[in-house]
C-alpha cells in the first residue's frame, strides 16, 4: 500500500513524536509513504488570517506536487495541515473563478481525482481495524485515554468530511482496537485555543485547563490527540501533569515497535511513568 | 444618547462589501447567538460574534474593523459548524482582518497581528515555517517578551523540538512568485 | 333537616310551605308515579377510573372502590387505569351482564369528555344509556386538590355517593328525533364564506350566501399579491367568485343583511333584508354607462382613501356580480332631485329610484358565520400621529397601492406629494400585543405581509431602504419561514428589533424614533413613508349579528368557538359554525382550511333527515301548571309556549336546551328537568351538606 505523504513543517520539530511514531507504525503495517517532493508550508493559521489567496495557494502547490507524483492518495498526519489542504481542495472543487486564479498563480491544472486523507482515516478506512488488531503485540490493557479531536479534523464537516463533528468516534474505535479502554467525555472537539498560544497565554491556559481537568474528572489516564498544535498546547499550558499522546505513539506501544524511547523522551510531560505502571513500557 | 440617523449609502456598501468578500450571507443572521454561545474566545471579545454581524448589518465599519474581536477569532469553526444559517464566522473574520489591513486600520490586537506576520515572513523566506526565527522576529517586533511563553518555549528548545537551523524548500523561486502574486 | 336546607337555598320566601312539603305534595300529585320508591334501582355498579396518575395520583382509588362496594344497593365496584379504554369499557359491559346491573356510575373525567363513550358502552349491553351517570372526580376533584390527598379522596367518595343517589331515580329516556332542513346559510362573502358555500354546494346542499357589500370577495379583493407564493389575489378570488355566481345550488344575496334569526339547529328561520340598490340587477347588463356619466365623485373606502368612486358604481372593477349600486347619501337625485343622469343613459332602463329594501324569509338547517375583519383604526393611535400624517398609511392601504388596478396602478408613492419613497419604514405589532392600550393578541398576518410588502417595495425601488421594526418574527405557516429568509437574503431587508416609540411629521419627512435592541442603539429614521401593520379586529356589526344568532363573542368581539382545540369551528350554539377572521385573526390558508372544515362538519350534520337530540330537557306536570306564563318569558331559547286550549305551558322539545331557567322560575314547581329533578338534586345535596 502506497501513499503520497505530506509531513508538514513541525514533523522534525515540535511534532517530532508524531512524525517518528507515524513512520514506525506504518512501516510495521507495511505501508509505503512517498514524501511529496519539495513540499512547502500549508500556510497555517497565520496565512488565512491575513491573506486568503496566499492561504489557498500555498496548499495548492503541495496538491500540485502530489498530483504530479501520481503515487496515490495524499496522507496528512497533522490535523492543521490537513484542514488547510482540505480547505483549498474545497475551493478548487466548488469555486471555478477562484480555482482558475489559484491555478494561474501556482502554475498547475487541478485534478479532482487526488484524494486528501487524514492519517486516522487511512488507519481506519484504508488499512482497516482488523489488520491493525493483528499487529497488536502488547494490548493497551488498563489504559484509559480520552480521545481529543480538537477543531481541525471535524470542522467544518462539509470541508473535512471526516467523522461526526459533535461526537467523533474514529480515535475511540482505534484505541479500542489497541486494547485500551477509551473514556467517554464531552470535550472531544472543544477548541484548545492553540492559535493564541504564544500571544495570549492566559486565555489559552483557561481553555486548556478546562479540557485537561475535564479529562481527569472523566477518569482518564491521558489524552490522545492527532494534532501537533493541540498536543504541544495541551502539554505546555497545563499544570496537572496529564500525559498527552499522539495516537500513533500508542499504536507504537501496542505494536511494540523499536526505538520508542527516541520520541517518548521528547514529551514535556513524561508519559513513561504511566506506561510503566500499566506494564506497557 | 447615540442616535443612528438613516443608513448612509456608504454604510450599506459595507454590508455588501463584507458579504461579497466573505461569501457569507450575513443578512440571514437570526441573532440566535448560537455562534457566541459556543465560541471559545468570545469572553475576550468586546463585541461578540453575533454582535459583529449585527454591526456589519448596521454599517458600523470603523467599530468592526477596529475591534479586537476580529483578532481573537481562532478559526475553530465551532460557530460555522453549528450556525442554522450556515454563516461561517471564521471565514467572515478572515475577510474583516484583510479589510482592516487594506484600510490601514490599526490592529486592535497588535501582537496577534505581528505573530501572524512573523509566521508568514518565516514561510516567505524558506517555504517552510521555522519556529526559532519566527519567534525571534515576533519578540523583536512586538517587544513582547512572552512572559507566559518563554519558559515553555525554552523547555521545547531544550528538548530539541525547536531546531536551530531552518529547513528550506528547493523551489524558493516558486514560493517567492506565489507570495508576489498573492501580495495585496 | 330539609326545611333548614331549603332555607340555605334561599327557598324560605316561597310561601308558607317548606320546600320538602311542596315537593312531596307535588310528587304525589304527579301522574307519573315513577319517581316514587317502586322505580328506585337496587343493583348499581360503580366504576372508578385512575386516568393514569391524573386521578389515582391524588385520590386513593383502591380505597374509594372498596368503600363504594359496601354502599347499600351497590352490587359491583371496580377501578381501572383507563376506564375509557376498550378493556375498561369491557369491565363495565361484563359487570352489567354478569351482575344484572340496573344503573351505572362511572367516576372519571368531565362528562363532556366521555359521557357519550360510557353511555354507548352500557347501551350495547341493553341498558338504557340515560341510566349511566358520570361522577366527575378529575376536573372537580383530583386536579384541583393535588396537595390534599386525604381530603380529595373523601371528596371523591362524596361525589360518587351523590351521583349514586341521582342515578337511582333516573328515568329511561330516548333521544328526541327532530326533522331538519338541509339547506345552509353562509354569512359573509369573503374567501371564508365563498369557500364554505362552494364546498357545501358541491356536496349537493342548497346554500344561501349573504354578503353585506355589493360584490363578493371581502378584503381579499383589496390585496395585491399573497404570501408565501406571491400569487396575485384577484385571479384566485375570481375563480371562486365566478364559481359561486354560476352555481345552481347557491342563492347569492349581495348588499344584504341578516335581520332576524329564529329557531334551532336543523330548523333556523331567517329574515334577510336586501338593501335597495336602486338598480334592477335583472335588467342591468353591466355596460357601465351610468358610472361613466355620474357627475358625483367621493372618496372611496375600498381604495382606503387613495381613490374616488361615483355615486353609482361597482365596488371594484370587474366585480362579481358586476352590477352597480346607487349610493343614496351621495346621489344628487336623493339629495335634492337635481340629477337623473344614470337613468337617462341606461340603455336597459334599469335604474329604479323608487326601489325599497326587501325582506325575504328563508329556512336553513345550519349557519356558517364568516364575517371577516377590519384593521384597527389608525385614527386611534396617538403615538403614530392619530392618522393625521398623510405619509403614514396602514398595510391594507399599501395593498391598494400595490394592486395593478388600484388607485396608483401598482406604484408605491407618497400620498402627500406623489414622490417615490426612498426611506421606507414598516412597523409591526401596531396595536397588537399591547394589552394595556390596544389588543393583547397577535394578529398573525402582519409579519408575513410586511415581509412581502418590503420585498415588493425593494423590487420596485431598488435603491430604496426598507426598515422593519418588529418584536418577534412569527412565520409559522408552511413555507413561511423559508419565504421570509429568502426575502431577507435577496432583498437586504433591515430588520430592527424593537417597538417604535413614536412618529411625527418633520419637514417633509416622517421621523421614526426607535431602538435596535440587538445593538442597544437608539435609531432615528427620517422616513419618506411609514406603513403600520395595524391589528386585525372583528368587522363591524359582529356583536349585533352574534346576538341575533345567540352566538357568543369574546371581549374583543371575536366569535367564540365551542372548544379552542377540540371544537374550533363550532360555535357555542348548535348548528352555527365559524370560519375565518371573525373567529380569530388568521391568514388565507388557515381561513380556507377552517371554511372547508365548517362545510365538512355541516355535511355530516345534515347527512340525515332526522336529528337526534338529548332528551335531558324540561317537562311540565300539566296537573300542577297554572298557566302563568313566567316560563315562556324567561326561556332564552323560545322553547316554551302556552297551550291556550289546555291553559298550560308546554315545552318545545326540539328547542329546549335543558338549561333549567324555567325550573327555577316556576312558582308552582310544575317544571322539572328530566333526570335532574328537584328531588334528585336535593338528595344529592344531602350527601354534601
Short mmCIF file of N, CA and C in Angstrom, two decimals, chain A residues 106-166:
data_model
loop_
_atom_site.label_atom_id
_atom_site.label_comp_id
_atom_site.label_asym_id
_atom_site.label_seq_id
_atom_site.Cartn_x
_atom_site.Cartn_y
_atom_site.Cartn_z
N UNK A 106 -0.18 29.29 -9.08
CA UNK A 106 0.68 28.16 -8.71
C UNK A 106 1.27 27.50 -9.97
N UNK A 107 0.54 27.62 -11.09
CA UNK A 107 1.04 27.04 -12.32
C UNK A 107 0.73 25.56 -12.45
N UNK A 108 -0.51 25.18 -12.29
CA UNK A 108 -0.88 23.78 -12.50
C UNK A 108 -2.36 23.71 -12.86
N UNK A 109 -2.77 22.51 -13.26
CA UNK A 109 -4.20 22.31 -13.53
C UNK A 109 -4.72 21.31 -12.51
N UNK A 110 -5.72 21.73 -11.77
CA UNK A 110 -6.22 20.89 -10.67
C UNK A 110 -6.90 19.64 -11.21
N UNK A 111 -6.61 18.54 -10.56
CA UNK A 111 -7.16 17.24 -10.94
C UNK A 111 -7.98 16.73 -9.75
N UNK A 112 -9.31 16.75 -9.83
CA UNK A 112 -10.10 16.43 -8.63
C UNK A 112 -9.95 14.97 -8.16
N UNK A 113 -9.29 14.15 -8.95
CA UNK A 113 -9.22 12.75 -8.53
C UNK A 113 -8.26 12.52 -7.36
N UNK A 114 -7.40 13.50 -7.07
CA UNK A 114 -6.47 13.31 -5.95
C UNK A 114 -7.22 13.36 -4.62
N UNK A 115 -7.12 12.27 -3.85
CA UNK A 115 -7.77 12.28 -2.54
C UNK A 115 -6.82 12.81 -1.49
N UNK A 116 -7.36 13.59 -0.55
CA UNK A 116 -6.55 14.07 0.56
C UNK A 116 -7.11 13.43 1.84
N UNK A 117 -6.28 12.66 2.53
CA UNK A 117 -6.78 11.89 3.67
C UNK A 117 -6.07 12.26 4.97
N UNK A 118 -6.86 12.25 6.04
CA UNK A 118 -6.24 12.40 7.35
C UNK A 118 -5.65 11.04 7.73
N UNK A 119 -4.61 11.09 8.54
CA UNK A 119 -3.91 9.85 8.86
C UNK A 119 -4.84 8.82 9.51
N UNK A 120 -5.69 9.28 10.42
CA UNK A 120 -6.55 8.31 11.11
C UNK A 120 -7.56 7.69 10.15
N UNK A 121 -7.91 8.42 9.11
CA UNK A 121 -8.81 7.91 8.09
C UNK A 121 -8.13 6.74 7.36
N UNK A 122 -6.83 6.90 7.11
CA UNK A 122 -6.07 5.84 6.45
C UNK A 122 -6.07 4.59 7.33
N UNK A 123 -5.83 4.80 8.61
CA UNK A 123 -5.79 3.64 9.51
C UNK A 123 -7.12 2.91 9.54
N UNK A 124 -8.18 3.67 9.69
CA UNK A 124 -9.48 3.03 9.90
C UNK A 124 -10.11 2.53 8.61
N UNK A 125 -9.99 3.33 7.55
CA UNK A 125 -10.78 3.02 6.36
C UNK A 125 -9.96 2.50 5.17
N UNK A 126 -8.65 2.63 5.23
CA UNK A 126 -7.85 2.08 4.12
C UNK A 126 -7.14 0.82 4.56
N UNK A 127 -6.49 0.91 5.74
CA UNK A 127 -5.79 -0.27 6.24
C UNK A 127 -6.80 -1.19 6.93
N UNK A 128 -7.63 -0.60 7.76
CA UNK A 128 -8.68 -1.38 8.42
C UNK A 128 -8.28 -1.80 9.83
N UNK A 129 -9.27 -1.78 10.71
CA UNK A 129 -9.03 -2.08 12.11
C UNK A 129 -8.56 -3.53 12.30
N UNK A 130 -9.05 -4.41 11.43
CA UNK A 130 -8.69 -5.82 11.54
C UNK A 130 -7.18 -6.02 11.43
N UNK A 131 -6.62 -5.37 10.40
CA UNK A 131 -5.17 -5.52 10.17
C UNK A 131 -4.39 -4.93 11.33
N UNK A 132 -4.91 -3.84 11.87
CA UNK A 132 -4.22 -3.18 12.98
C UNK A 132 -4.24 -4.09 14.21
N UNK A 133 -5.40 -4.67 14.45
CA UNK A 133 -5.53 -5.57 15.62
C UNK A 133 -4.57 -6.77 15.50
N UNK A 134 -4.36 -7.21 14.28
CA UNK A 134 -3.43 -8.33 14.07
C UNK A 134 -2.02 -8.00 14.54
N UNK A 135 -1.68 -6.71 14.41
CA UNK A 135 -0.30 -6.33 14.72
C UNK A 135 -0.08 -6.02 16.21
N UNK A 136 -1.16 -6.05 16.97
CA UNK A 136 -1.01 -5.69 18.38
C UNK A 136 -0.28 -6.79 19.13
N UNK A 137 0.85 -6.42 19.72
CA UNK A 137 1.61 -7.40 20.50
C UNK A 137 1.35 -7.20 21.99
N UNK A 138 1.26 -5.92 22.34
CA UNK A 138 1.05 -5.57 23.75
C UNK A 138 -0.26 -4.81 23.86
N UNK A 139 -1.36 -5.48 24.06
CA UNK A 139 -2.63 -4.74 24.15
C UNK A 139 -2.56 -3.69 25.28
N UNK A 140 -3.16 -2.55 25.02
CA UNK A 140 -3.07 -1.44 25.99
C UNK A 140 -4.05 -1.67 27.14
N UNK A 141 -3.99 -2.82 27.72
CA UNK A 141 -4.94 -3.21 28.74
C UNK A 141 -4.84 -2.30 29.97
N UNK A 142 -5.97 -1.84 30.43
CA UNK A 142 -5.96 -0.99 31.62
C UNK A 142 -5.73 0.47 31.33
N UNK A 143 -5.36 0.81 30.09
CA UNK A 143 -5.11 2.24 29.77
C UNK A 143 -6.44 2.91 29.45
N UNK A 144 -6.70 3.99 30.16
CA UNK A 144 -7.95 4.73 29.94
C UNK A 144 -7.65 6.11 29.37
N UNK A 145 -7.61 6.24 28.06
CA UNK A 145 -7.39 7.56 27.48
C UNK A 145 -8.72 8.26 27.21
N UNK A 146 -8.69 9.58 27.11
CA UNK A 146 -9.82 10.26 26.44
C UNK A 146 -9.30 10.67 25.08
N UNK A 147 -10.16 10.56 24.06
CA UNK A 147 -9.75 10.92 22.71
C UNK A 147 -10.13 12.37 22.46
N UNK A 148 -9.14 13.13 22.03
CA UNK A 148 -9.37 14.56 21.80
C UNK A 148 -9.13 14.85 20.33
N UNK A 149 -10.16 15.31 19.65
CA UNK A 149 -10.09 15.52 18.20
C UNK A 149 -9.80 16.97 17.86
N UNK A 150 -10.16 17.87 18.78
CA UNK A 150 -9.94 19.29 18.51
C UNK A 150 -10.81 19.79 17.38
N UNK A 151 -10.38 20.89 16.75
CA UNK A 151 -11.21 21.55 15.74
C UNK A 151 -10.97 21.06 14.33
N UNK A 152 -9.69 20.97 13.97
CA UNK A 152 -9.32 20.96 12.56
C UNK A 152 -9.79 19.72 11.81
N UNK A 153 -9.90 18.58 12.50
CA UNK A 153 -10.27 17.36 11.79
C UNK A 153 -11.75 17.33 11.43
N UNK A 154 -12.56 17.84 12.30
CA UNK A 154 -14.01 17.64 12.13
C UNK A 154 -14.76 18.89 11.73
N UNK A 155 -14.09 20.03 11.74
CA UNK A 155 -14.80 21.26 11.38
C UNK A 155 -14.08 21.99 10.25
N UNK A 156 -14.78 22.53 9.26
CA UNK A 156 -16.21 22.38 9.04
C UNK A 156 -16.48 21.05 8.36
N UNK A 157 -17.48 20.29 8.80
CA UNK A 157 -17.65 18.93 8.28
C UNK A 157 -17.82 18.86 6.76
N UNK A 158 -18.37 19.91 6.17
CA UNK A 158 -18.53 19.88 4.71
C UNK A 158 -17.17 19.89 4.03
N UNK A 159 -16.17 20.46 4.71
CA UNK A 159 -14.84 20.57 4.12
C UNK A 159 -13.99 19.35 4.48
N UNK A 160 -13.94 19.01 5.77
CA UNK A 160 -13.04 17.91 6.16
C UNK A 160 -13.64 16.54 5.85
N UNK A 161 -14.95 16.47 5.83
CA UNK A 161 -15.66 15.21 5.50
C UNK A 161 -15.11 14.03 6.30
N UNK A 162 -14.89 14.28 7.59
CA UNK A 162 -14.29 13.24 8.43
C UNK A 162 -15.10 13.13 9.72
N UNK A 163 -15.70 11.99 9.92
CA UNK A 163 -16.34 11.68 11.20
C UNK A 163 -17.42 12.71 11.60
N UNK A 164 -18.03 12.45 12.72
CA UNK A 164 -19.13 13.30 13.20
C UNK A 164 -18.56 14.52 13.92
N UNK A 165 -19.04 15.73 13.58
CA UNK A 165 -18.43 16.93 14.20
C UNK A 165 -18.77 17.10 15.68
N UNK A 166 -19.83 16.47 16.15
CA UNK A 166 -20.19 16.68 17.55
C UNK A 166 -19.75 15.51 18.45
#
